[in-house]
Amino acid sequence: MNPIEQLDIYDITIIGGGPAGMYASFYSGMRAMRTKIIEAKHELGGFMRTYPEKLVWDVGGIDPTRCENIIDSLERQAKTFEPTIVFGQEVAHLERLEDGVLMLTSKTGERHYTRTIVLCIGRGMTQIQKLDIQGANQYELTNLHYTVTDLSRFAGKRVLISGGGDSAVDWANELAGLAKEVTVVHRRDEFGGHEQPVAQMKSFAKVCTPYRIDHLHGAQDKIDSVEIAHMHTDERQHIEVDEVIVNHGYDRNFGNLMEWGLEREDYGVSVDPRMRTNIQGVFGAGDCITYGSKVRLIAGAFNDAVLAVNAAKLYLEPDASHMAGVSSHNTRFYEKNKNVSS
């Protein structure tokens, strides 16, 4: 017997369990593909786990919903066709064996065999960019925050937010009507968020641009006021605060995957319109990839996942349908529909 025949080989292995990976798992089930998810952490959700309290408005077809609830729904959906899910393994190496089988090896030595791969690694192994001010770390257990897990703690408080991206703008808007006062400090005049949320933020928050946090003043282990400095004139302001939120982004690290020979651009792995990388049998979806019309929304990650799985299916079976049948006519749902109806 050929040694390859003795291996436990999957049709598709999804690396990463964020929104793109979870939806890819569901959709590959619709395509009757034997599926495995490998997630480096010990839970699904990916980067979305960093803002569970955030209210998400831009997922098609659902009302504004807390991020943690979207994760729960996606996780249930991902498990619809009972994929194998492996937690706590960071994939490091890729090797192509006989008959085109791909062998993935984790940093701890486990091996996984598959015929296709979908990279859904999001922003990679992210690390928060912390406030680079001497002594800032002494306040991290009290009122200096790099993420928000409980909005209620900011009720009636004077809150200063440092940052100018989507997260900073979103948190400012979440605190409207809840916090006593919201101040947003950003190093540039322009904000990176979408136009409407930025306009909403400016309608109620005190916005200080272009300024940076220069010093934290506190008694014992709690910040009482923040000194900010103008980026060009060095003009100073002191702002009394109860809570400080820092959203300076994350460092992206794709680890050993960048040693595979994947072509990439500044913001991620390069794919073609069918989500194919330059390595045969390897596809991509979500925040880790880039292409001309890339949409960096959760909804965009879902579309990437569909295209990637369809391309993987056709890579394995060139005569297969170019897409899965819609759920209302897909035979994979016949029995499941009976259970839902009952």
mmCIF file of C-alpha atoms in Angstrom:
data_model
loop_
_atom_site.group_PDB
_atom_site.id
_atom_site.type_symbol
_atom_site.label_atom_id
_atom_site.label_comp_id
_atom_site.label_asym_id
_atom_site.label_seq_id
_atom_site.Cartn_x
_atom_site.Cartn_y
_atom_site.Cartn_z
ATOM 1 C CA MET A 1 0.000 0.000 0.000
ATOM 2 C CA ASN A 2 1.215 3.482 -0.857
ATOM 3 C CA PRO A 3 2.221 5.260 2.387
ATOM 4 C CA ILE A 4 0.195 8.294 1.248
ATOM 5 C CA GLU A 5 -2.973 6.172 1.304
ATOM 6 C CA GLN A 6 -2.477 5.504 5.010
ATOM 7 C CA LEU A 7 -2.465 9.189 5.972
ATOM 8 C CA ASP A 8 -5.526 10.959 7.338
ATOM 9 C CA ILE A 9 -5.931 13.439 4.493
ATOM 10 C CA TYR A 10 -8.499 16.245 4.491
ATOM 11 C CA ASP A 11 -9.948 17.908 1.404
ATOM 12 C CA ILE A 12 -9.418 21.355 2.860
ATOM 13 C CA THR A 13 -7.596 22.712 5.895
ATOM 14 C CA ILE A 14 -8.396 26.209 7.104
ATOM 15 C CA ILE A 15 -5.632 27.929 9.032
ATOM 16 C CA GLY A 16 -7.228 30.435 11.379
ATOM 17 C CA GLY A 17 -10.569 30.568 13.163
ATOM 18 C CA GLY A 18 -11.688 34.174 12.738
ATOM 19 C CA PRO A 19 -14.767 35.235 10.735
ATOM 20 C CA ALA A 20 -13.229 34.232 7.386
ATOM 21 C CA GLY A 21 -12.121 30.850 8.727
ATOM 22 C CA MET A 22 -15.434 30.107 10.413
ATOM 23 C CA TYR A 23 -17.476 30.950 7.338
ATOM 24 C CA ALA A 24 -15.068 28.986 5.126
ATOM 25 C CA SER A 25 -15.710 25.986 7.379
ATOM 26 C CA PHE A 26 -19.459 26.310 6.915
ATOM 27 C CA TYR A 27 -19.255 26.845 3.173
ATOM 28 C CA SER A 28 -16.836 23.973 2.604
ATOM 29 C CA GLY A 29 -19.416 21.801 4.351
ATOM 30 C CA MET A 30 -21.980 22.995 1.821
ATOM 31 C CA ARG A 31 -19.555 21.752 -0.821
ATOM 32 C CA ALA A 32 -19.252 18.334 0.879
ATOM 33 C CA MET A 33 -15.544 18.783 1.579
ATOM 34 C CA ARG A 34 -13.870 17.047 4.502
ATOM 35 C CA THR A 35 -12.730 20.007 6.551
ATOM 36 C CA LYS A 36 -10.263 20.812 9.316
ATOM 37 C CA ILE A 37 -9.675 24.122 11.102
ATOM 38 C CA ILE A 38 -6.344 24.769 12.827
ATOM 39 C CA GLU A 39 -6.420 27.669 15.304
ATOM 40 C CA ALA A 40 -3.338 28.857 17.189
ATOM 41 C CA LYS A 41 -5.375 30.051 20.172
ATOM 42 C CA HIS A 42 -7.770 28.003 22.261
ATOM 43 C CA GLU A 43 -11.013 29.453 20.937
ATOM 44 C CA LEU A 44 -12.545 30.569 17.674
ATOM 45 C CA GLY A 45 -13.192 34.226 16.947
ATOM 46 C CA GLY A 46 -9.792 35.585 15.970
ATOM 47 C CA PHE A 47 -9.177 39.315 16.294
ATOM 48 C CA MET A 48 -12.875 39.882 17.016
ATOM 49 C CA ARG A 49 -12.199 38.558 20.522
ATOM 50 C CA THR A 50 -10.340 41.796 21.301
ATOM 51 C CA TYR A 51 -13.527 43.876 21.211
ATOM 52 C CA PRO A 52 -16.407 41.669 22.444
ATOM 53 C CA GLU A 53 -18.481 44.639 23.656
ATOM 54 C CA LYS A 54 -18.264 46.594 20.392
ATOM 55 C CA LEU A 55 -21.560 47.104 18.584
ATOM 56 C CA VAL A 56 -21.220 45.971 14.949
ATOM 57 C CA TRP A 57 -23.569 47.567 12.412
ATOM 58 C CA ASP A 58 -22.169 46.526 9.033
ATOM 59 C CA VAL A 59 -22.885 42.813 8.751
ATOM 60 C CA GLY A 60 -25.571 42.295 6.125
ATOM 61 C CA GLY A 61 -29.010 41.226 7.231
ATOM 62 C CA ILE A 62 -28.650 41.558 11.005
ATOM 63 C CA ASP A 63 -29.443 44.366 13.409
ATOM 64 C CA PRO A 64 -26.619 46.119 15.290
ATOM 65 C CA THR A 65 -25.148 43.306 17.389
ATOM 66 C CA ARG A 66 -22.447 42.964 20.023
ATOM 67 C CA CYS A 67 -19.324 41.401 18.582
ATOM 68 C CA GLU A 68 -19.352 38.538 21.104
ATOM 69 C CA ASN A 69 -22.822 37.533 19.872
ATOM 70 C CA ILE A 70 -21.667 37.553 16.250
ATOM 71 C CA ILE A 71 -18.775 35.282 17.232
ATOM 72 C CA ASP A 72 -21.175 32.872 18.947
ATOM 73 C CA SER A 73 -23.408 32.714 15.858
ATOM 74 C CA LEU A 74 -20.465 32.229 13.509
ATOM 75 C CA GLU A 75 -19.056 29.477 15.696
ATOM 76 C CA ARG A 76 -22.336 27.568 15.689
ATOM 77 C CA GLN A 77 -22.574 27.981 11.924
ATOM 78 C CA ALA A 78 -18.964 26.857 11.428
ATOM 79 C CA LYS A 79 -19.736 23.587 13.205
ATOM 80 C CA THR A 80 -22.818 22.799 11.068
ATOM 81 C CA PHE A 81 -21.096 20.024 9.101
ATOM 82 C CA GLU A 82 -18.908 18.816 11.991
ATOM 83 C CA PRO A 83 -15.434 19.857 10.873
ATOM 84 C CA THR A 84 -12.388 18.728 12.803
ATOM 85 C CA ILE A 85 -11.170 21.659 14.922
ATOM 86 C CA VAL A 86 -7.650 21.744 16.335
ATOM 87 C CA PHE A 87 -6.768 24.371 18.952
ATOM 88 C CA GLY A 88 -3.448 25.563 20.330
ATOM 89 C CA GLN A 89 -1.298 24.808 17.308
ATOM 90 C CA GLU A 90 0.568 27.461 15.343
ATOM 91 C CA VAL A 91 1.321 26.177 11.850
ATOM 92 C CA ALA A 92 4.941 26.685 10.835
ATOM 93 C CA HIS A 93 5.996 24.573 7.842
ATOM 94 C CA LEU A 94 4.516 23.467 4.544
ATOM 95 C CA GLU A 95 5.768 20.546 2.440
ATOM 96 C CA ARG A 96 4.287 18.973 -0.680
ATOM 97 C CA LEU A 97 4.329 15.170 -0.660
ATOM 98 C CA GLU A 98 3.574 12.610 -3.339
ATOM 99 C CA ASP A 99 0.341 12.992 -5.325
ATOM 100 C CA GLY A 100 0.199 16.671 -4.354
ATOM 101 C CA VAL A 101 -0.701 16.084 -0.713
ATOM 102 C CA LEU A 102 0.273 19.039 1.485
ATOM 103 C CA MET A 103 1.803 18.401 4.895
ATOM 104 C CA LEU A 104 1.515 21.110 7.516
ATOM 105 C CA THR A 105 3.723 20.941 10.593
ATOM 106 C CA SER A 106 2.987 22.955 13.717
ATOM 107 C CA LYS A 107 5.611 24.555 15.935
ATOM 108 C CA THR A 108 5.066 21.737 18.435
ATOM 109 C CA GLY A 109 5.668 19.055 15.794
ATOM 110 C CA GLU A 110 2.127 17.854 14.974
ATOM 111 C CA ARG A 111 1.509 17.051 11.319
ATOM 112 C CA HIS A 112 -1.656 17.642 9.309
ATOM 113 C CA TYR A 113 -2.311 16.324 5.809
ATOM 114 C CA THR A 114 -4.554 18.039 3.300
ATOM 115 C CA ARG A 115 -5.147 18.495 -0.406
ATOM 116 C CA THR A 116 -5.882 22.222 -0.199
ATOM 117 C CA ILE A 117 -5.285 25.035 2.288
ATOM 118 C CA VAL A 118 -7.164 28.267 2.944
ATOM 119 C CA LEU A 119 -5.172 30.874 4.856
ATOM 120 C CA CYS A 120 -7.519 32.779 7.172
ATOM 121 C CA ILE A 121 -4.917 34.091 9.593
ATOM 122 C CA GLY A 122 -6.346 37.603 9.810
ATOM 123 C CA ARG A 123 -3.749 39.967 11.195
ATOM 124 C CA GLY A 124 -1.540 37.076 12.215
ATOM 125 C CA MET A 125 -0.257 36.775 15.760
ATOM 126 C CA THR A 126 -1.098 40.304 16.843
ATOM 127 C CA GLN A 127 0.572 42.291 19.595
ATOM 128 C CA ILE A 128 -0.881 45.503 20.968
ATOM 129 C CA GLN A 129 1.136 48.656 20.356
ATOM 130 C CA LYS A 130 1.324 49.985 23.888
ATOM 131 C CA LEU A 131 1.717 53.576 25.000
ATOM 132 C CA ASP A 132 5.424 54.368 24.754
ATOM 133 C CA ILE A 133 5.669 56.553 27.849
ATOM 134 C CA GLN A 134 7.798 55.820 30.876
ATOM 135 C CA GLY A 135 5.733 54.430 33.739
ATOM 136 C CA ALA A 136 2.590 53.797 31.664
ATOM 137 C CA ASN A 137 2.570 50.094 32.560
ATOM 138 C CA GLN A 138 1.896 50.861 36.248
ATOM 139 C CA TYR A 139 -1.639 51.972 35.319
ATOM 140 C CA GLU A 140 -2.592 48.944 33.206
ATOM 141 C CA LEU A 141 -4.394 47.211 36.066
ATOM 142 C CA THR A 142 -6.460 50.286 36.955
ATOM 143 C CA ASN A 143 -7.571 52.910 34.433
ATOM 144 C CA LEU A 144 -5.281 52.559 31.385
ATOM 145 C CA HIS A 145 -6.954 50.265 28.835
ATOM 146 C CA TYR A 146 -5.843 48.784 25.515
ATOM 147 C CA THR A 147 -9.163 47.069 24.867
ATOM 148 C CA VAL A 148 -12.684 47.370 26.230
ATOM 149 C CA THR A 149 -14.514 44.368 27.617
ATOM 150 C CA ASP A 150 -17.097 46.101 29.824
ATOM 151 C CA LEU A 151 -18.620 49.402 28.709
ATOM 152 C CA SER A 152 -20.431 49.918 31.994
ATOM 153 C CA ARG A 153 -17.208 50.821 33.828
ATOM 154 C CA PHE A 154 -17.042 54.063 31.797
ATOM 155 C CA ALA A 155 -20.533 55.249 32.754
ATOM 156 C CA GLY A 156 -20.435 58.829 34.040
ATOM 157 C CA LYS A 157 -16.637 58.997 33.624
ATOM 158 C CA ARG A 158 -14.304 61.464 31.897
ATOM 159 C CA VAL A 159 -12.692 59.300 29.212
ATOM 160 C CA LEU A 160 -9.700 60.123 27.009
ATOM 161 C CA ILE A 161 -9.126 57.998 23.909
ATOM 162 C CA SER A 162 -5.783 58.070 22.081
ATOM 163 C CA GLY A 163 -5.820 56.917 18.458
ATOM 164 C CA GLY A 164 -7.262 57.722 15.048
ATOM 165 C CA GLY A 165 -8.249 54.427 13.448
ATOM 166 C CA ASP A 166 -11.551 52.572 13.304
ATOM 167 C CA SER A 167 -11.281 51.232 16.852
ATOM 168 C CA ALA A 168 -10.660 54.645 18.437
ATOM 169 C CA VAL A 169 -13.571 56.191 16.540
ATOM 170 C CA ASP A 170 -15.894 53.283 17.290
ATOM 171 C CA TRP A 171 -15.145 53.308 21.016
ATOM 172 C CA ALA A 172 -15.739 57.052 21.159
ATOM 173 C CA ASN A 173 -19.151 56.569 19.556
ATOM 174 C CA GLU A 174 -19.971 53.665 21.868
ATOM 175 C CA LEU A 175 -19.369 55.958 24.844
ATOM 176 C CA ALA A 176 -21.656 58.740 23.602
ATOM 177 C CA GLY A 177 -24.411 59.230 26.157
ATOM 178 C CA LEU A 178 -22.734 56.818 28.559
ATOM 179 C CA ALA A 179 -19.543 58.612 29.557
ATOM 180 C CA LYS A 180 -19.684 62.051 31.165
ATOM 181 C CA GLU A 181 -17.089 63.401 28.754
ATOM 182 C CA VAL A 182 -15.130 61.957 25.825
ATOM 183 C CA THR A 183 -11.861 63.423 24.531
ATOM 184 C CA VAL A 184 -10.114 61.968 21.472
ATOM 185 C CA VAL A 185 -6.411 62.660 20.911
ATOM 186 C CA HIS A 186 -4.836 61.846 17.544
ATOM 187 C CA ARG A 187 -1.368 62.524 16.130
ATOM 188 C CA ARG A 188 -2.750 63.550 12.712
ATOM 189 C CA ASP A 189 -5.551 65.868 11.593
ATOM 190 C CA GLU A 190 -7.285 63.173 9.559
ATOM 191 C CA PHE A 191 -8.902 60.046 11.024
ATOM 192 C CA GLY A 192 -8.652 56.609 9.459
ATOM 193 C CA GLY A 193 -12.237 55.536 10.180
ATOM 194 C CA HIS A 194 -15.185 55.699 7.779
ATOM 195 C CA GLU A 195 -16.671 59.127 7.153
ATOM 196 C CA GLN A 196 -20.000 58.738 8.950
ATOM 197 C CA PRO A 197 -18.613 57.405 12.262
ATOM 198 C CA VAL A 198 -15.930 60.116 12.246
ATOM 199 C CA ALA A 199 -18.582 62.814 11.735
ATOM 200 C CA GLN A 200 -20.673 61.289 14.525
ATOM 201 C CA MET A 201 -17.674 61.308 16.889
ATOM 202 C CA LYS A 202 -16.881 64.954 16.119
ATOM 203 C CA SER A 203 -20.471 65.949 16.892
ATOM 204 C CA PHE A 204 -20.116 65.234 20.625
ATOM 205 C CA ALA A 205 -16.486 64.465 21.558
ATOM 206 C CA LYS A 206 -13.722 66.957 22.223
ATOM 207 C CA VAL A 207 -11.234 66.222 19.428
ATOM 208 C CA CYS A 208 -7.577 67.256 19.832
ATOM 209 C CA THR A 209 -5.499 67.041 16.642
ATOM 210 C CA PRO A 210 -2.654 66.852 15.889
ATOM 211 C CA TYR A 211 -1.669 65.979 19.469
ATOM 212 C CA ARG A 212 0.064 63.119 21.259
ATOM 213 C CA ILE A 213 -0.032 61.933 24.851
ATOM 214 C CA ASP A 214 3.175 63.186 26.416
ATOM 215 C CA HIS A 215 2.780 62.410 30.110
ATOM 216 C CA LEU A 216 0.475 60.613 32.513
ATOM 217 C CA HIS A 217 -0.089 62.159 35.934
ATOM 218 C CA GLY A 218 -1.429 59.998 38.715
ATOM 219 C CA ALA A 219 -1.622 59.323 42.394
ATOM 220 C CA GLN A 220 -0.336 55.853 43.313
ATOM 221 C CA ASP A 221 -1.610 53.489 40.605
ATOM 222 C CA LYS A 222 -4.354 55.590 38.976
ATOM 223 C CA ILE A 223 -4.190 58.270 36.262
ATOM 224 C CA ASP A 224 -5.707 61.619 37.305
ATOM 225 C CA SER A 225 -4.769 63.752 34.297
ATOM 226 C CA VAL A 226 -3.066 63.511 30.928
ATOM 227 C CA GLU A 227 -0.648 66.015 29.428
ATOM 228 C CA ILE A 228 -0.875 66.234 25.645
ATOM 229 C CA ALA A 229 1.531 68.021 23.293
ATOM 230 C CA HIS A 230 0.919 69.534 19.856
ATOM 231 C CA MET A 231 2.843 67.603 17.202
ATOM 232 C CA HIS A 232 4.260 70.758 15.553
ATOM 233 C CA THR A 233 4.312 73.550 18.133
ATOM 234 C CA ASP A 234 4.748 71.444 21.301
ATOM 235 C CA GLU A 235 1.936 73.470 22.893
ATOM 236 C CA ARG A 236 0.742 71.655 26.044
ATOM 237 C CA GLN A 237 -2.687 70.928 27.489
ATOM 238 C CA HIS A 238 -3.637 69.172 30.732
ATOM 239 C CA ILE A 239 -6.837 67.143 30.671
ATOM 240 C CA GLU A 240 -8.380 65.680 33.819
ATOM 241 C CA VAL A 241 -9.518 62.110 33.284
ATOM 242 C CA ASP A 242 -11.023 59.099 35.012
ATOM 243 C CA GLU A 243 -10.195 56.521 32.331
ATOM 244 C CA VAL A 244 -7.746 56.348 29.396
ATOM 245 C CA ILE A 245 -8.206 54.078 26.350
ATOM 246 C CA VAL A 246 -5.269 53.620 23.951
ATOM 247 C CA ASN A 247 -5.977 52.365 20.412
ATOM 248 C CA HIS A 248 -2.650 52.624 18.594
ATOM 249 C CA GLY A 249 -3.130 49.485 16.563
ATOM 250 C CA TYR A 250 -1.376 46.140 16.495
ATOM 251 C CA ASP A 251 1.883 44.785 15.160
ATOM 252 C CA ARG A 252 1.195 42.132 12.499
ATOM 253 C CA ASN A 253 3.244 38.941 12.491
ATOM 254 C CA PHE A 254 2.532 36.036 10.147
ATOM 255 C CA GLY A 255 5.352 33.977 11.630
ATOM 256 C CA ASN A 256 6.847 31.110 9.637
ATOM 257 C CA LEU A 257 4.135 31.245 6.988
ATOM 258 C CA MET A 258 6.106 33.986 5.263
ATOM 259 C CA GLU A 259 8.899 31.457 4.682
ATOM 260 C CA TRP A 260 6.684 29.385 2.376
ATOM 261 C CA GLY A 261 7.475 31.564 -0.630
ATOM 262 C CA LEU A 262 4.110 33.319 -0.692
ATOM 263 C CA GLU A 263 4.012 36.487 -2.731
ATOM 264 C CA ARG A 264 2.868 39.460 -0.665
ATOM 265 C CA GLU A 265 2.342 43.182 -0.689
ATOM 266 C CA ASP A 266 2.455 45.738 2.107
ATOM 267 C CA TYR A 267 -0.842 44.690 3.643
ATOM 268 C CA GLY A 268 -0.904 40.948 3.133
ATOM 269 C CA VAL A 269 -0.566 37.864 0.956
ATOM 270 C CA SER A 270 -1.251 38.508 -2.732
ATOM 271 C CA VAL A 271 -4.150 36.585 -4.277
ATOM 272 C CA ASP A 272 -5.878 36.692 -7.640
ATOM 273 C CA PRO A 273 -9.646 37.342 -8.061
ATOM 274 C CA ARG A 274 -10.331 33.679 -7.212
ATOM 275 C CA MET A 275 -8.356 33.928 -3.946
ATOM 276 C CA ARG A 276 -5.489 31.799 -5.297
ATOM 277 C CA THR A 277 -1.994 32.474 -3.964
ATOM 278 C CA ASN A 278 1.123 31.807 -6.037
ATOM 279 C CA ILE A 279 1.402 28.341 -4.417
ATOM 280 C CA GLN A 280 -0.782 25.686 -6.035
ATOM 281 C CA GLY A 281 -3.504 24.428 -3.708
ATOM 282 C CA VAL A 282 -3.107 27.332 -1.281
ATOM 283 C CA PHE A 283 -5.821 29.991 -1.129
ATOM 284 C CA GLY A 284 -6.560 32.911 1.160
ATOM 285 C CA ALA A 285 -9.452 34.852 2.705
ATOM 286 C CA GLY A 286 -10.005 37.708 5.137
ATOM 287 C CA ASP A 287 -7.634 40.321 6.510
ATOM 288 C CA CYS A 288 -4.444 38.392 5.687
ATOM 289 C CA ILE A 289 -4.851 38.805 1.924
ATOM 290 C CA THR A 290 -4.826 41.686 -0.516
ATOM 291 C CA TYR A 291 -6.120 42.188 -4.053
ATOM 292 C CA GLY A 292 -7.417 45.072 -6.142
ATOM 293 C CA SER A 293 -11.031 45.210 -4.932
ATOM 294 C CA LYS A 294 -10.435 43.936 -1.388
ATOM 295 C CA VAL A 295 -13.136 44.993 1.120
ATOM 296 C CA ARG A 296 -11.895 45.048 4.717
ATOM 297 C CA LEU A 297 -15.201 44.353 6.442
ATOM 298 C CA ILE A 298 -16.563 41.207 8.081
ATOM 299 C CA ALA A 299 -18.924 40.972 5.107
ATOM 300 C CA GLY A 300 -15.900 41.088 2.792
ATOM 301 C CA ALA A 301 -14.281 38.216 4.713
ATOM 302 C CA PHE A 302 -17.380 36.084 4.084
ATOM 303 C CA ASN A 303 -17.189 36.730 0.344
ATOM 304 C CA ASP A 304 -13.458 35.941 0.306
ATOM 305 C CA ALA A 305 -14.187 32.651 2.069
ATOM 306 C CA VAL A 306 -16.798 31.624 -0.503
ATOM 307 C CA LEU A 307 -14.472 32.405 -3.407
ATOM 308 C CA ALA A 308 -11.537 30.599 -1.766
ATOM 309 C CA VAL A 309 -13.531 27.442 -1.033
ATOM 310 C CA ASN A 310 -15.012 27.396 -4.527
ATOM 311 C CA ALA A 311 -11.520 27.695 -6.010
ATOM 312 C CA ALA A 312 -10.269 24.886 -3.743
ATOM 313 C CA LYS A 313 -13.168 22.659 -4.810
ATOM 314 C CA LEU A 314 -12.410 23.247 -8.487
ATOM 315 C CA TYR A 315 -8.709 22.648 -7.864
ATOM 316 C CA LEU A 316 -9.631 19.177 -6.560
ATOM 317 C CA GLU A 317 -12.501 18.523 -8.976
ATOM 318 C CA PRO A 318 -12.240 20.612 -12.163
ATOM 319 C CA ASP A 319 -15.665 19.393 -13.339
ATOM 320 C CA ALA A 320 -17.452 20.384 -10.116
ATOM 321 C CA SER A 321 -20.029 23.140 -10.025
ATOM 322 C CA HIS A 322 -18.455 26.566 -9.738
ATOM 323 C CA MET A 323 -20.385 27.262 -6.540
ATOM 324 C CA ALA A 324 -22.466 25.457 -3.948
ATOM 325 C CA GLY A 325 -26.202 25.250 -4.446
ATOM 326 C CA VAL A 326 -28.110 27.796 -2.369
ATOM 327 C CA SER A 327 -29.207 26.410 0.985
ATOM 328 C CA SER A 328 -32.886 26.260 0.024
ATOM 329 C CA HIS A 329 -32.022 23.737 -2.714
ATOM 330 C CA ASN A 330 -28.828 22.170 -1.372
ATOM 331 C CA THR A 331 -29.200 18.476 -0.541
ATOM 332 C CA ARG A 332 -26.772 18.938 2.383
ATOM 333 C CA PHE A 333 -29.611 20.687 4.247
ATOM 334 C CA TYR A 334 -32.495 18.246 3.661
ATOM 335 C CA GLU A 335 -32.225 16.436 6.987
ATOM 336 C CA LYS A 336 -31.063 19.533 8.847
ATOM 337 C CA ASN A 337 -34.129 21.456 7.662
ATOM 338 C CA LYS A 338 -36.354 18.744 9.148
ATOM 339 C CA ASN A 339 -34.665 19.162 12.513
ATOM 340 C CA VAL A 340 -35.075 22.936 12.409
ATOM 341 C CA SER A 341 -38.721 22.658 11.361
ATOM 342 C CA SER A 342 -39.493 20.241 14.176
#
